[in-house]
Coordinates of C-alpha atoms and ligand atoms in Angstrom, one line a residue:
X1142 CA 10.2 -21.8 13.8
X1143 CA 6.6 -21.2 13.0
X1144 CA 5.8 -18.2 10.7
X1145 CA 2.9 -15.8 11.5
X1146 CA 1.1 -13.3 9.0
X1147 CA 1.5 -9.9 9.7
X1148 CA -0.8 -7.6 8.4
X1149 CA -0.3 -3.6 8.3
X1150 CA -3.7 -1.1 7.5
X1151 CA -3.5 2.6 7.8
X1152 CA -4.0 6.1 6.2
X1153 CA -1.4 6.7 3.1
X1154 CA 2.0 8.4 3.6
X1155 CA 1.6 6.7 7.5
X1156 CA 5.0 5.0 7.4
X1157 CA 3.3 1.8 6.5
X1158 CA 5.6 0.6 4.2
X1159 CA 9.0 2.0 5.8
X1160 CA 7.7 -0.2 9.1
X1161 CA 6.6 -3.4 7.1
X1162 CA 10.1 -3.4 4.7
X1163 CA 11.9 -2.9 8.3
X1164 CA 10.1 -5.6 10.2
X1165 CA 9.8 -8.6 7.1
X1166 CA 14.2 -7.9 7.0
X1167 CA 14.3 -8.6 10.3
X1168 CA 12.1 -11.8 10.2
X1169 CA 13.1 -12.6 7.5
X1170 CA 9.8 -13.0 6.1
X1171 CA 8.3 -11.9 2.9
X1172 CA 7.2 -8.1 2.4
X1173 CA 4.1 -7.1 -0.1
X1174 CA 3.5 -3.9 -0.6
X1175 CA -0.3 -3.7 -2.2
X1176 CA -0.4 -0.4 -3.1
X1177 CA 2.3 -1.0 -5.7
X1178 CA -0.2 -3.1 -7.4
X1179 CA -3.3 -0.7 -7.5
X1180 CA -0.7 2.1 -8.8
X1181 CA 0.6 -0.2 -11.3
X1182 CA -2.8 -0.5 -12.5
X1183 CA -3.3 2.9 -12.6
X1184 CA -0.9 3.8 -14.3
X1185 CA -2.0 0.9 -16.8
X1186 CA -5.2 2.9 -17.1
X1187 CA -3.1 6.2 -17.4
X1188 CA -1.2 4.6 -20.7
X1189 CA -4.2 3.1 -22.1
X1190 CA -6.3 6.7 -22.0
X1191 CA -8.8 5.0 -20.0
X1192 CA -8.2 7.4 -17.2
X1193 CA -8.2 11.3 -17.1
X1194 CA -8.7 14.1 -14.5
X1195 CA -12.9 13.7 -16.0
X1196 CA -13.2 10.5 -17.2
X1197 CA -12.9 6.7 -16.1
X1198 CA -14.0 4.3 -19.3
X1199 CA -14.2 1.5 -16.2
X1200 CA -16.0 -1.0 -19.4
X1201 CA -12.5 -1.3 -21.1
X1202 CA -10.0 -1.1 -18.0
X1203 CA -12.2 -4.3 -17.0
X1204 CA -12.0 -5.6 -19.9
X1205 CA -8.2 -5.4 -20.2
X1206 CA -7.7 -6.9 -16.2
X1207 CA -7.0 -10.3 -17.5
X1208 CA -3.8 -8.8 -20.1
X1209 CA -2.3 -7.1 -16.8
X1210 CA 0.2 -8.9 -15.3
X1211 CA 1.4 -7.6 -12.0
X1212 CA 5.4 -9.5 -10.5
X1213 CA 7.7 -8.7 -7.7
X1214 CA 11.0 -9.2 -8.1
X1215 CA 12.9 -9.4 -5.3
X1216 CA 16.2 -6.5 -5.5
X1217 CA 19.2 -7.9 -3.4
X1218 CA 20.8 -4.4 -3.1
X1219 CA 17.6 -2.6 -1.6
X1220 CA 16.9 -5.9 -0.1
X1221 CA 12.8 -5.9 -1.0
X1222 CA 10.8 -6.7 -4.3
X1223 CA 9.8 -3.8 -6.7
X1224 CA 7.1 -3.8 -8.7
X1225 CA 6.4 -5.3 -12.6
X1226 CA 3.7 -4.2 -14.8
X1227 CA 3.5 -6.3 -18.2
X1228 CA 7.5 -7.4 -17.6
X1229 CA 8.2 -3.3 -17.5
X1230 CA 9.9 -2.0 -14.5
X1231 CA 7.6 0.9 -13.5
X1232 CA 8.5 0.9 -9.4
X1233 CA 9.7 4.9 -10.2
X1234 CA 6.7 6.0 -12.6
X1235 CA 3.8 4.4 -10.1
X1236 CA 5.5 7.0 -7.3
X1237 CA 5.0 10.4 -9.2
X1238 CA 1.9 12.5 -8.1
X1239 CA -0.1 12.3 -11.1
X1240 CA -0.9 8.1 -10.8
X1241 CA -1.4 9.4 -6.8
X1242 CA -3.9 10.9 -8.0
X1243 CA -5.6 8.7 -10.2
X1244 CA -5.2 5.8 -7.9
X1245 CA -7.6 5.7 -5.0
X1246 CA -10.6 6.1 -8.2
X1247 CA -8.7 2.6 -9.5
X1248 CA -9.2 1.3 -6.3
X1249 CA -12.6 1.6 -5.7
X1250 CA -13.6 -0.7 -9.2
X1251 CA -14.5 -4.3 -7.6
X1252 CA -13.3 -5.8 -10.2
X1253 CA -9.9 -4.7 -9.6
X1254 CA -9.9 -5.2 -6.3
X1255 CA -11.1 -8.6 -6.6
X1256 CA -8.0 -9.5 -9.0
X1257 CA -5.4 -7.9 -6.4
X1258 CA -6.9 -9.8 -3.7
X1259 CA -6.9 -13.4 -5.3
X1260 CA -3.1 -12.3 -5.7
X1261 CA -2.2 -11.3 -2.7
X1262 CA -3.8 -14.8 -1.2
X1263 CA -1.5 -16.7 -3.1
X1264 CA 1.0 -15.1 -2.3
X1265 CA 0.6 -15.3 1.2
X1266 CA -0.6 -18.7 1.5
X1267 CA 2.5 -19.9 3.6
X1268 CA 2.6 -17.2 6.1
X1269 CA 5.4 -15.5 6.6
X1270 CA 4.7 -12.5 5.1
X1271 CA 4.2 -8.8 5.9
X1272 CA 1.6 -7.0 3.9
X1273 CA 1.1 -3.1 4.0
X1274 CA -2.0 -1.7 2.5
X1275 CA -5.8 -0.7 3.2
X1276 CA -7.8 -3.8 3.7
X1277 CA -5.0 -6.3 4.9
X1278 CA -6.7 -6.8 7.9
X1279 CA -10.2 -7.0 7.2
X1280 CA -10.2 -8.7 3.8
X1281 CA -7.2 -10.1 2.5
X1282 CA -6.1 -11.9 5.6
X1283 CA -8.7 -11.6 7.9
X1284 CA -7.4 -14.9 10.1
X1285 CA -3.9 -12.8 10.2
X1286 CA -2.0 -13.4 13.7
X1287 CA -1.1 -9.4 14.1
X1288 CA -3.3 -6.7 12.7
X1289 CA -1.9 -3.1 13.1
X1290 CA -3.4 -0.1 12.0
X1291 CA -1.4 3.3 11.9
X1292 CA -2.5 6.9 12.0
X1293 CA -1.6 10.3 12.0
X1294 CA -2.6 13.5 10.8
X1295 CA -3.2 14.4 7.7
X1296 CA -0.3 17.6 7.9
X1297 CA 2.5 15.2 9.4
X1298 CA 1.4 12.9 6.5
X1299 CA 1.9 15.4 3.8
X1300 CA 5.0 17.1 5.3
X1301 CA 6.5 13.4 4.9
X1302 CA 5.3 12.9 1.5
X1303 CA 5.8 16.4 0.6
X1304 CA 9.5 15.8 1.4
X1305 CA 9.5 12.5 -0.5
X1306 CA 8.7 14.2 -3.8
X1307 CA 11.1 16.9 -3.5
X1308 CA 14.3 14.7 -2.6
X1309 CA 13.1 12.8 -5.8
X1310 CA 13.0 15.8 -7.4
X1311 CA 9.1 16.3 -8.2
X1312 CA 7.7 20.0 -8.4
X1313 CA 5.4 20.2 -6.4
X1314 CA 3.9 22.4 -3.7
X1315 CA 2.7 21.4 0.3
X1316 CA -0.6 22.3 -0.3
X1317 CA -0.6 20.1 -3.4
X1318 CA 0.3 17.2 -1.1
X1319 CA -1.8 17.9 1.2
X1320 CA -5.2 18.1 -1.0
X1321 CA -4.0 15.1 -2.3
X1322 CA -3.5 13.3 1.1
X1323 CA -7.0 14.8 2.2
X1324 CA -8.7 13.5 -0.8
X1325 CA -7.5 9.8 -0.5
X1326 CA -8.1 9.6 3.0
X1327 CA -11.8 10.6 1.6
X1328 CA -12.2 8.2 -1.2
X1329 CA -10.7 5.5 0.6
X1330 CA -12.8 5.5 3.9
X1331 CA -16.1 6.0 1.7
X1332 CA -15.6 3.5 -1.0
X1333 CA -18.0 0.6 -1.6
X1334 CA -16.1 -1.7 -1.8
X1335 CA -13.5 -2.6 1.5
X1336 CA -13.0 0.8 2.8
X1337 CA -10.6 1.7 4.7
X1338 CA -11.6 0.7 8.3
X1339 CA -9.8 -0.7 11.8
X1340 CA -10.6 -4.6 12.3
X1341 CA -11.3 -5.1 15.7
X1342 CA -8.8 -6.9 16.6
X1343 CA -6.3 -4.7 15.0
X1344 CA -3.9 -2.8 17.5
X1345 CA -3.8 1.0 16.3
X1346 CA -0.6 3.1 16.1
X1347 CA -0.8 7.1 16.2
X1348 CA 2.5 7.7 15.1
X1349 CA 2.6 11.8 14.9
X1350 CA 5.0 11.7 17.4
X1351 CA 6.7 8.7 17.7
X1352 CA 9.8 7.6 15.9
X1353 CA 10.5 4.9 13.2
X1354 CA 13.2 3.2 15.8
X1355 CA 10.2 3.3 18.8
X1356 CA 7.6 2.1 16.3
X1357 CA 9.7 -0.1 15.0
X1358 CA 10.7 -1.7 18.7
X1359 CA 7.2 -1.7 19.7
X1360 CA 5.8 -4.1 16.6
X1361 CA 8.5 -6.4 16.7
X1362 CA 8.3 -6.9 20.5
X1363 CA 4.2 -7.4 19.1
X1364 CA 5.7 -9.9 16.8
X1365 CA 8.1 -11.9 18.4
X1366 CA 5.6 -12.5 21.5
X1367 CA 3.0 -14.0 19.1
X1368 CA 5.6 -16.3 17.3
X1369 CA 7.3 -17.8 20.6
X1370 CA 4.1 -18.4 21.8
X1371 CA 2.9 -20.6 18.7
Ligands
DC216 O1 -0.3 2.8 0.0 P1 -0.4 3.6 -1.3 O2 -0.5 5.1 -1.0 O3 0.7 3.3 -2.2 O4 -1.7 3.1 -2.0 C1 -2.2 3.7 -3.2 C2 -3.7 3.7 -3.3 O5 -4.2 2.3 -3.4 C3 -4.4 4.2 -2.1 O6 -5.0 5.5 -2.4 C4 -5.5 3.3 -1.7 C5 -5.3 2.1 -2.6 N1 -5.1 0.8 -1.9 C6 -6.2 0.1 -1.6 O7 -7.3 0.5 -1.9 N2 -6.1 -1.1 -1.0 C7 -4.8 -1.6 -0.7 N3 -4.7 -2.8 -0.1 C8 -3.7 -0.8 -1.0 C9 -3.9 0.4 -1.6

């Protein structure tokens, strides 16, 4: 059976992930999320001082790229991979609000961005693979067989993420969440460098009111039509 690339754009807190862990099970293929990696090397930055609520010294988190190693290994019980910085497990402290917050200013360097890209190449060189993030679509894998792009507001984004942080146990308020949410959307569509755009030949999904099991249905149908027809 021939193997397809799937590639999955979109606001944060859109479901991105929750859809492209779901679908790579079910084809068996292999799942990246890329936002992993820009929050690992945020937090990087966050235990190296070179990042604060005022200050980004960009010179030395450059500098350092090349010492950052970023791994996946794959966790049989939760059935996807979770993120490695420097051989440290750090899949729960890239998820608190504070490296949120610091991330989309990480994301903007080129340098960075540059790095994660060459990396997410190689790891998708063989196709079958399902990659969530911001510029799947127009940069990373711009040949990719299915684009989708997913939306919805920025409340319904933040009640979901909002949610997320309290069952983990996080204090923090909606309105928190929300600035945060409205921020990134900000600094990710006016970046320099990739923003955050729909490719054209990307298929968008408003999911405000639609639920995982109907999203879910309606990109695999997407999927499996393009790999029977290969
Ligand atoms: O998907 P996420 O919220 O975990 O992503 C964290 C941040 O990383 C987000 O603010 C934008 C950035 N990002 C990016 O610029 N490019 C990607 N491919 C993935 C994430």
């Amino acid at each position: 059976m021939k193997k397809i690339t799937i590639a999955i754009d979109g606001f944060s807190s859109t479901g991105k992930s929750t859809l492209a862990k779901q679908l790579a099970k079910h084809l068996g293929y292999i799942y990246v999320d890329t936002g992993a990696m820009y929050r690992a090397i945020a937090l990087f930055a966050m235990q190296n001082n070179f990042i604060s609520i005022d200050s980004l010294d960009k010179e030395s988190l450059v500098k350092a790229l090349p010492n950052i190693k970023l791994q996946f290994h794959f966790n049989a019980d939760l059935g996807y991979a979770e993120m490695y910085l420097n051989d440290s497990y750090v899949e729960k402290e890239i998820r608190t609000i504070e490296v949120s917050s610091f991330v989309s200013r990480i994301a903007e360097i080129s340098e960075v961005r540059s790095k994660l890209v060459e990396q997410q190449q190689e790891m998708g060189k063989n196709k079958g693979i399902v990659m969530d993030g911001r510029d799947i679509g127009t940069v990373v894998f711009k040949d990719a067989e299915l684009k989708i792009f997913m939306t919805s507001s920025p409340e319904t984004r933040a009640q979901r993420r909002f949610e997320e942080l309290k069952a983990k146990g996080d204090v923090v308020s909606f309105e928190e969440v929300l600035q945060n949410v409205q921020e990134r959307d900000y600094i990710d569509t006016h970046r320099a460098d990739s923003p955050l755009v729909m490719a054209d030949d990307a298929i968008e999904i408003d999911n405000s009111y639609l639920t995982r099991e109907e999203q879910f249905a309606a990109v695999l149908e997407l999927s499996e039509e393009l790999i029977n027809s290969l």
